[in-house]
């Protein structure tokens, strides 16, 4: 799955377990750092990518918070078996 793309939608995030969400968050933050570094050095070609990655991070944080509050259920037993 590509970070910062339309592939990372809320329905897909709901199917991830907690460890996978943390891993995706780590990768997205790492990519955001790299993009900001490229922007500061003038090497960034696609500035829209910054916005997409920030939105992905927000989606991941939202899903994690929903689970914490009991609003989002996380993956079900049938999805874990897949």
PDB file of N, CA and C in Angstrom:
ATOM      1  N   UNK A   1       0.840  -1.174   0.000  1.00  0.00           N
ATOM      2  CA  UNK A   1       0.000   0.000   0.000  1.00  0.00           C
ATOM      3  C   UNK A   1       0.886   1.239   0.000  1.00  0.00           C
ATOM      4  N   UNK A   2       0.548   2.163  -0.837  1.00  0.00           N
ATOM      5  CA  UNK A   2       1.321   3.392  -0.920  1.00  0.00           C
ATOM      6  C   UNK A   2       0.800   4.410   0.082  1.00  0.00           C
ATOM      7  N   UNK A   3       1.696   4.999   0.790  1.00  0.00           N
ATOM      8  CA  UNK A   3       1.326   6.059   1.721  1.00  0.00           C
ATOM      9  C   UNK A   3       1.055   7.323   0.916  1.00  0.00           C
ATOM     10  N   UNK A   4       0.053   8.089   1.335  1.00  0.00           N
ATOM     11  CA  UNK A   4      -0.245   9.331   0.652  1.00  0.00           C
ATOM     12  C   UNK A   4      -0.996   9.139  -0.631  1.00  0.00           C
ATOM     13  N   UNK A   5      -1.766   8.078  -0.715  1.00  0.00           N
ATOM     14  CA  UNK A   5      -2.522   7.824  -1.930  1.00  0.00           C
ATOM     15  C   UNK A   5      -3.981   7.607  -1.575  1.00  0.00           C
ATOM     16  N   UNK A   6      -4.791   7.483  -2.590  1.00  0.00           N
ATOM     17  CA  UNK A   6      -6.201   7.241  -2.358  1.00  0.00           C
ATOM     18  C   UNK A   6      -6.463   5.805  -1.912  1.00  0.00           C
ATOM     19  N   UNK A   7      -5.403   4.969  -1.919  1.00  0.00           N
ATOM     20  CA  UNK A   7      -5.549   3.594  -1.455  1.00  0.00           C
ATOM     21  C   UNK A   7      -5.766   3.525   0.047  1.00  0.00           C
ATOM     22  N   UNK A   8      -5.277   4.518   0.767  1.00  0.00           N
ATOM     23  CA  UNK A   8      -5.385   4.521   2.215  1.00  0.00           C
ATOM     24  C   UNK A   8      -6.686   5.220   2.595  1.00  0.00           C
ATOM     25  N   UNK A   9      -7.767   4.452   2.636  1.00  0.00           N
ATOM     26  CA  UNK A   9      -9.067   5.005   2.977  1.00  0.00           C
ATOM     27  C   UNK A   9      -9.486   4.475   4.334  1.00  0.00           C
ATOM     28  N   UNK A  10     -10.473   5.113   4.917  1.00  0.00           N
ATOM     29  CA  UNK A  10     -10.902   4.758   6.265  1.00  0.00           C
ATOM     30  C   UNK A  10     -11.359   3.314   6.370  1.00  0.00           C
ATOM     31  N   UNK A  11     -12.058   2.805   5.359  1.00  0.00           N
ATOM     32  CA  UNK A  11     -12.519   1.421   5.407  1.00  0.00           C
ATOM     33  C   UNK A  11     -11.354   0.445   5.466  1.00  0.00           C
ATOM     34  N   UNK A  12     -10.295   0.755   4.752  1.00  0.00           N
ATOM     35  CA  UNK A  12      -9.118  -0.103   4.771  1.00  0.00           C
ATOM     36  C   UNK A  12      -8.414  -0.032   6.122  1.00  0.00           C
ATOM     37  N   UNK A  13      -8.357   1.175   6.701  1.00  0.00           N
ATOM     38  CA  UNK A  13      -7.720   1.329   8.012  1.00  0.00           C
ATOM     39  C   UNK A  13      -8.471   0.558   9.093  1.00  0.00           C
ATOM     40  N   UNK A  14      -9.765   0.479   8.963  1.00  0.00           N
ATOM     41  CA  UNK A  14     -10.559  -0.248   9.969  1.00  0.00           C
ATOM     42  C   UNK A  14     -10.235  -1.738   9.971  1.00  0.00           C
ATOM     43  N   UNK A  15      -9.731  -2.247   8.865  1.00  0.00           N
ATOM     44  CA  UNK A  15      -9.378  -3.650   8.784  1.00  0.00           C
ATOM     45  C   UNK A  15      -8.004  -3.968   9.360  1.00  0.00           C
ATOM     46  N   UNK A  16      -7.204  -2.947   9.641  1.00  0.00           N
ATOM     47  CA  UNK A  16      -5.866  -3.160  10.189  1.00  0.00           C
ATOM     48  C   UNK A  16      -5.937  -3.411  11.688  1.00  0.00           C
ATOM     49  N   UNK A  17      -5.039  -4.256  12.186  1.00  0.00           N
ATOM     50  CA  UNK A  17      -4.960  -4.415  13.641  1.00  0.00           C
ATOM     51  C   UNK A  17      -4.136  -3.253  14.202  1.00  0.00           C
ATOM     52  N   UNK A  18      -4.067  -3.161  15.535  1.00  0.00           N
ATOM     53  CA  UNK A  18      -3.415  -2.029  16.184  1.00  0.00           C
ATOM     54  C   UNK A  18      -1.932  -1.925  15.836  1.00  0.00           C
ATOM     55  N   UNK A  19      -1.252  -3.052  15.774  1.00  0.00           N
ATOM     56  CA  UNK A  19       0.176  -3.035  15.445  1.00  0.00           C
ATOM     57  C   UNK A  19       0.412  -2.532  14.033  1.00  0.00           C
ATOM     58  N   UNK A  20      -0.439  -2.921  13.125  1.00  0.00           N
ATOM     59  CA  UNK A  20      -0.297  -2.472  11.729  1.00  0.00           C
ATOM     60  C   UNK A  20      -0.553  -0.972  11.626  1.00  0.00           C
ATOM     61  N   UNK A  21      -1.520  -0.455  12.403  1.00  0.00           N
ATOM     62  CA  UNK A  21      -1.777   0.986  12.396  1.00  0.00           C
ATOM     63  C   UNK A  21      -0.551   1.755  12.886  1.00  0.00           C
ATOM     64  N   UNK A  22       0.063   1.269  13.944  1.00  0.00           N
ATOM     65  CA  UNK A  22       1.255   1.927  14.479  1.00  0.00           C
ATOM     66  C   UNK A  22       2.384   1.892  13.450  1.00  0.00           C
ATOM     67  N   UNK A  23       2.519   0.769  12.752  1.00  0.00           N
ATOM     68  CA  UNK A  23       3.546   0.643  11.733  1.00  0.00           C
ATOM     69  C   UNK A  23       3.288   1.605  10.568  1.00  0.00           C
ATOM     70  N   UNK A  24       2.038   1.694  10.135  1.00  0.00           N
ATOM     71  CA  UNK A  24       1.689   2.614   9.041  1.00  0.00           C
ATOM     72  C   UNK A  24       1.921   4.067   9.472  1.00  0.00           C
ATOM     73  N   UNK A  25       1.618   4.385  10.724  1.00  0.00           N
ATOM     74  CA  UNK A  25       1.844   5.733  11.232  1.00  0.00           C
ATOM     75  C   UNK A  25       3.337   6.064  11.233  1.00  0.00           C
ATOM     76  N   UNK A  26       4.155   5.105  11.651  1.00  0.00           N
ATOM     77  CA  UNK A  26       5.597   5.313  11.668  1.00  0.00           C
ATOM     78  C   UNK A  26       6.122   5.568  10.257  1.00  0.00           C
ATOM     79  N   UNK A  27       5.651   4.765   9.292  1.00  0.00           N
ATOM     80  CA  UNK A  27       6.104   4.937   7.912  1.00  0.00           C
ATOM     81  C   UNK A  27       5.655   6.281   7.343  1.00  0.00           C
ATOM     82  N   UNK A  28       4.428   6.689   7.659  1.00  0.00           N
ATOM     83  CA  UNK A  28       3.926   7.962   7.145  1.00  0.00           C
ATOM     84  C   UNK A  28       4.693   9.135   7.740  1.00  0.00           C
ATOM     85  N   UNK A  29       5.007   9.063   9.025  1.00  0.00           N
ATOM     86  CA  UNK A  29       5.772  10.140   9.646  1.00  0.00           C
ATOM     87  C   UNK A  29       7.190  10.208   9.088  1.00  0.00           C
ATOM     88  N   UNK A  30       7.764   9.061   8.813  1.00  0.00           N
ATOM     89  CA  UNK A  30       9.096   9.020   8.216  1.00  0.00           C
ATOM     90  C   UNK A  30       9.074   9.639   6.820  1.00  0.00           C
ATOM     91  N   UNK A  31       8.040   9.305   6.054  1.00  0.00           N
ATOM     92  CA  UNK A  31       7.926   9.877   4.710  1.00  0.00           C
ATOM     93  C   UNK A  31       7.708  11.381   4.779  1.00  0.00           C
ATOM     94  N   UNK A  32       6.889  11.842   5.732  1.00  0.00           N
ATOM     95  CA  UNK A  32       6.655  13.276   5.887  1.00  0.00           C
ATOM     96  C   UNK A  32       7.957  14.000   6.229  1.00  0.00           C
ATOM     97  N   UNK A  33       8.762  13.408   7.110  1.00  0.00           N
ATOM     98  CA  UNK A  33      10.054  13.993   7.438  1.00  0.00           C
ATOM     99  C   UNK A  33      10.925  14.129   6.190  1.00  0.00           C
ATOM    100  N   UNK A  34      10.983  13.056   5.409  1.00  0.00           N
ATOM    101  CA  UNK A  34      11.797  13.080   4.192  1.00  0.00           C
ATOM    102  C   UNK A  34      11.298  14.114   3.192  1.00  0.00           C
ATOM    103  N   UNK A  35       9.972  14.227   3.063  1.00  0.00           N
ATOM    104  CA  UNK A  35       9.412  15.215   2.143  1.00  0.00           C
ATOM    105  C   UNK A  35       9.712  16.633   2.609  1.00  0.00           C
ATOM    106  N   UNK A  36       9.623  16.873   3.917  1.00  0.00           N
ATOM    107  CA  UNK A  36       9.938  18.204   4.439  1.00  0.00           C
ATOM    108  C   UNK A  36      11.419  18.521   4.224  1.00  0.00           C
ATOM    109  N   UNK A  37      12.256  17.536   4.378  1.00  0.00           N
ATOM    110  CA  UNK A  37      13.691  17.738   4.159  1.00  0.00           C
ATOM    111  C   UNK A  37      13.944  18.073   2.691  1.00  0.00           C
ATOM    112  N   UNK A  38      13.298  17.360   1.789  1.00  0.00           N
ATOM    113  CA  UNK A  38      13.445  17.643   0.365  1.00  0.00           C
ATOM    114  C   UNK A  38      12.940  19.041   0.035  1.00  0.00           C
ATOM    115  N   UNK A  39      11.840  19.440   0.672  1.00  0.00           N
ATOM    116  CA  UNK A  39      11.285  20.764   0.425  1.00  0.00           C
ATOM    117  C   UNK A  39      12.252  21.860   0.888  1.00  0.00           C
ATOM    118  N   UNK A  40      12.871  21.643   2.032  1.00  0.00           N
ATOM    119  CA  UNK A  40      13.795  22.634   2.573  1.00  0.00           C
ATOM    120  C   UNK A  40      15.041  22.774   1.714  1.00  0.00           C
ATOM    121  N   UNK A  41      15.447  21.698   1.069  1.00  0.00           N
ATOM    122  CA  UNK A  41      16.648  21.746   0.234  1.00  0.00           C
ATOM    123  C   UNK A  41      16.332  22.043  -1.228  1.00  0.00           C
ATOM    124  N   UNK A  42      15.054  22.229  -1.546  1.00  0.00           N
ATOM    125  CA  UNK A  42      14.668  22.573  -2.907  1.00  0.00           C
ATOM    126  C   UNK A  42      14.631  21.401  -3.860  1.00  0.00           C
ATOM    127  N   UNK A  43      14.573  20.181  -3.353  1.00  0.00           N
ATOM    128  CA  UNK A  43      14.583  18.997  -4.208  1.00  0.00           C
ATOM    129  C   UNK A  43      13.200  18.385  -4.403  1.00  0.00           C
ATOM    130  N   UNK A  44      12.177  18.939  -3.754  1.00  0.00           N
ATOM    131  CA  UNK A  44      10.836  18.357  -3.819  1.00  0.00           C
ATOM    132  C   UNK A  44      10.159  18.748  -5.132  1.00  0.00           C
ATOM    133  N   UNK A  45       9.690  17.747  -5.865  1.00  0.00           N
ATOM    134  CA  UNK A  45       9.020  17.991  -7.138  1.00  0.00           C
ATOM    135  C   UNK A  45       7.506  18.119  -6.973  1.00  0.00           C
ATOM    136  N   UNK A  46       6.928  17.298  -6.114  1.00  0.00           N
ATOM    137  CA  UNK A  46       5.479  17.254  -5.969  1.00  0.00           C
ATOM    138  C   UNK A  46       5.085  17.734  -4.570  1.00  0.00           C
ATOM    139  N   UNK A  47       4.689  19.000  -4.471  1.00  0.00           N
ATOM    140  CA  UNK A  47       4.334  19.568  -3.173  1.00  0.00           C
ATOM    141  C   UNK A  47       2.988  19.058  -2.665  1.00  0.00           C
ATOM    142  N   UNK A  48       2.170  18.547  -3.541  1.00  0.00           N
ATOM    143  CA  UNK A  48       0.889  17.983  -3.136  1.00  0.00           C
ATOM    144  C   UNK A  48       1.052  16.721  -2.307  1.00  0.00           C
ATOM    145  N   UNK A  49       2.187  16.089  -2.456  1.00  0.00           N
ATOM    146  CA  UNK A  49       2.478  14.869  -1.691  1.00  0.00           C
ATOM    147  C   UNK A  49       2.538  15.159  -0.191  1.00  0.00           C
ATOM    148  N   UNK A  50       3.025  16.340   0.196  1.00  0.00           N
ATOM    149  CA  UNK A  50       3.053  16.729   1.607  1.00  0.00           C
ATOM    150  C   UNK A  50       1.647  16.708   2.198  1.00  0.00           C
ATOM    151  N   UNK A  51       0.726  17.295   1.480  1.00  0.00           N
ATOM    152  CA  UNK A  51      -0.656  17.360   1.960  1.00  0.00           C
ATOM    153  C   UNK A  51      -1.267  15.972   2.072  1.00  0.00           C
ATOM    154  N   UNK A  52      -1.018  15.127   1.083  1.00  0.00           N
ATOM    155  CA  UNK A  52      -1.583  13.778   1.087  1.00  0.00           C
ATOM    156  C   UNK A  52      -1.066  12.957   2.268  1.00  0.00           C
ATOM    157  N   UNK A  53       0.217  13.080   2.565  1.00  0.00           N
ATOM    158  CA  UNK A  53       0.793  12.322   3.678  1.00  0.00           C
ATOM    159  C   UNK A  53       0.261  12.845   5.005  1.00  0.00           C
ATOM    160  N   UNK A  54       0.127  14.165   5.131  1.00  0.00           N
ATOM    161  CA  UNK A  54      -0.442  14.721   6.367  1.00  0.00           C
ATOM    162  C   UNK A  54      -1.873  14.234   6.581  1.00  0.00           C
ATOM    163  N   UNK A  55      -2.633  14.144   5.514  1.00  0.00           N
ATOM    164  CA  UNK A  55      -4.004  13.649   5.629  1.00  0.00           C
ATOM    165  C   UNK A  55      -4.034  12.174   6.019  1.00  0.00           C
ATOM    166  N   UNK A  56      -3.106  11.392   5.484  1.00  0.00           N
ATOM    167  CA  UNK A  56      -3.015   9.981   5.869  1.00  0.00           C
ATOM    168  C   UNK A  56      -2.703   9.838   7.350  1.00  0.00           C
ATOM    169  N   UNK A  57      -1.793  10.667   7.841  1.00  0.00           N
ATOM    170  CA  UNK A  57      -1.459  10.635   9.266  1.00  0.00           C
ATOM    171  C   UNK A  57      -2.682  10.978  10.096  1.00  0.00           C
ATOM    172  N   UNK A  58      -3.442  11.968   9.667  1.00  0.00           N
ATOM    173  CA  UNK A  58      -4.659  12.343  10.387  1.00  0.00           C
ATOM    174  C   UNK A  58      -5.677  11.205  10.377  1.00  0.00           C
ATOM    175  N   UNK A  59      -5.814  10.505   9.259  1.00  0.00           N
ATOM    176  CA  UNK A  59      -6.739   9.372   9.186  1.00  0.00           C
ATOM    177  C   UNK A  59      -6.334   8.267  10.156  1.00  0.00           C
ATOM    178  N   UNK A  60      -5.042   8.004  10.232  1.00  0.00           N
ATOM    179  CA  UNK A  60      -4.556   6.954  11.129  1.00  0.00           C
ATOM    180  C   UNK A  60      -4.804   7.347  12.577  1.00  0.00           C
ATOM    181  N   UNK A  61      -4.482   8.607  12.931  1.00  0.00           N
ATOM    182  CA  UNK A  61      -4.733   9.068  14.293  1.00  0.00           C
ATOM    183  C   UNK A  61      -6.225   9.015  14.640  1.00  0.00           C
ATOM    184  N   UNK A  62      -7.077   9.352  13.686  1.00  0.00           N
ATOM    185  CA  UNK A  62      -8.510   9.314  13.922  1.00  0.00           C
ATOM    186  C   UNK A  62      -8.979   7.897  14.208  1.00  0.00           C
ATOM    187  N   UNK A  63      -8.511   6.945  13.426  1.00  0.00           N
ATOM    188  CA  UNK A  63      -8.894   5.553  13.641  1.00  0.00           C
ATOM    189  C   UNK A  63      -8.391   5.057  14.997  1.00  0.00           C
ATOM    190  N   UNK A  64      -7.179   5.415  15.365  1.00  0.00           N
ATOM    191  CA  UNK A  64      -6.634   4.996  16.658  1.00  0.00           C
ATOM    192  C   UNK A  64      -7.449   5.593  17.809  1.00  0.00           C
ATOM    193  N   UNK A  65      -7.839   6.836  17.678  1.00  0.00           N
ATOM    194  CA  UNK A  65      -8.632   7.498  18.725  1.00  0.00           C
ATOM    195  C   UNK A  65     -10.030   6.896  18.815  1.00  0.00           C
ATOM    196  N   UNK A  66     -10.640   6.581  17.688  1.00  0.00           N
ATOM    197  CA  UNK A  66     -11.952   5.940  17.702  1.00  0.00           C
ATOM    198  C   UNK A  66     -11.904   4.612  18.444  1.00  0.00           C
ATOM    199  N   UNK A  67     -10.856   3.855  18.212  1.00  0.00           N
ATOM    200  CA  UNK A  67     -10.711   2.574  18.910  1.00  0.00           C
ATOM    201  C   UNK A  67     -10.514   2.794  20.402  1.00  0.00           C
ATOM    202  N   UNK A  68      -9.751   3.822  20.747  1.00  0.00           N
ATOM    203  CA  UNK A  68      -9.506   4.127  22.149  1.00  0.00           C
ATOM    204  C   UNK A  68     -10.798   4.485  22.873  1.00  0.00           C
ATOM    205  N   UNK A  69     -11.668   5.212  22.193  1.00  0.00           N
ATOM    206  CA  UNK A  69     -12.941   5.626  22.784  1.00  0.00           C
ATOM    207  C   UNK A  69     -14.021   4.565  22.665  1.00  0.00           C
ATOM    208  N   UNK A  70     -13.751   3.504  21.919  1.00  0.00           N
ATOM    209  CA  UNK A  70     -14.735   2.457  21.735  1.00  0.00           C
ATOM    210  C   UNK A  70     -15.719   2.744  20.623  1.00  0.00           C
ATOM    211  N   UNK A  71     -15.468   3.756  19.834  1.00  0.00           N
ATOM    212  CA  UNK A  71     -16.346   4.093  18.718  1.00  0.00           C
ATOM    213  C   UNK A  71     -16.078   3.157  17.552  1.00  0.00           C
ATOM    214  N   UNK A  72     -14.804   2.975  17.221  1.00  0.00           N
ATOM    215  CA  UNK A  72     -14.405   2.078  16.150  1.00  0.00           C
ATOM    216  C   UNK A  72     -14.063   0.726  16.747  1.00  0.00           C
ATOM    217  N   UNK A  73     -14.523  -0.318  16.120  1.00  0.00           N
ATOM    218  CA  UNK A  73     -14.354  -1.657  16.684  1.00  0.00           C
ATOM    219  C   UNK A  73     -13.035  -2.307  16.322  1.00  0.00           C
ATOM    220  N   UNK A  74     -12.408  -1.852  15.264  1.00  0.00           N
ATOM    221  CA  UNK A  74     -11.195  -2.523  14.817  1.00  0.00           C
ATOM    222  C   UNK A  74     -11.565  -3.734  13.987  1.00  0.00           C
ATOM    223  N   UNK A  75     -10.599  -4.564  13.641  1.00  0.00           N
ATOM    224  CA  UNK A  75     -10.898  -5.721  12.801  1.00  0.00           C
ATOM    225  C   UNK A  75     -11.728  -6.747  13.550  1.00  0.00           C
ATOM    226  N   UNK A  76     -12.643  -7.359  12.839  1.00  0.00           N
ATOM    227  CA  UNK A  76     -13.478  -8.394  13.435  1.00  0.00           C
ATOM    228  C   UNK A  76     -12.783  -9.743  13.316  1.00  0.00           C
ATOM    229  N   UNK A  77     -13.330 -10.735  13.970  1.00  0.00           N
ATOM    230  CA  UNK A  77     -12.723 -12.081  13.959  1.00  0.00           C
ATOM    231  C   UNK A  77     -12.697 -12.659  12.548  1.00  0.00           C
ATOM    232  N   UNK A  78     -13.730 -12.394  11.760  1.00  0.00           N
ATOM    233  CA  UNK A  78     -13.770 -12.928  10.401  1.00  0.00           C
ATOM    234  C   UNK A  78     -12.714 -12.283   9.523  1.00  0.00           C
ATOM    235  N   UNK A  79     -12.395 -10.993   9.758  1.00  0.00           N
ATOM    236  CA  UNK A  79     -11.363 -10.319   8.979  1.00  0.00           C
ATOM    237  C   UNK A  79      -9.985 -10.791   9.402  1.00  0.00           C
ATOM    238  N   UNK A  80      -9.813 -11.156  10.677  1.00  0.00           N
ATOM    239  CA  UNK A  80      -8.520 -11.647  11.145  1.00  0.00           C
ATOM    240  C   UNK A  80      -8.184 -13.003  10.523  1.00  0.00           C
ATOM    241  N   UNK A  81      -9.202 -13.797  10.190  1.00  0.00           N
ATOM    242  CA  UNK A  81      -8.990 -15.132   9.654  1.00  0.00           C
ATOM    243  C   UNK A  81      -8.498 -15.079   8.205  1.00  0.00           C
ATOM    244  N   UNK A  82      -8.691 -13.952   7.525  1.00  0.00           N
ATOM    245  CA  UNK A  82      -8.303 -13.829   6.111  1.00  0.00           C
ATOM    246  C   UNK A  82      -6.830 -13.829   5.929  1.00  0.00           C
TER     247      UNK A  82
END
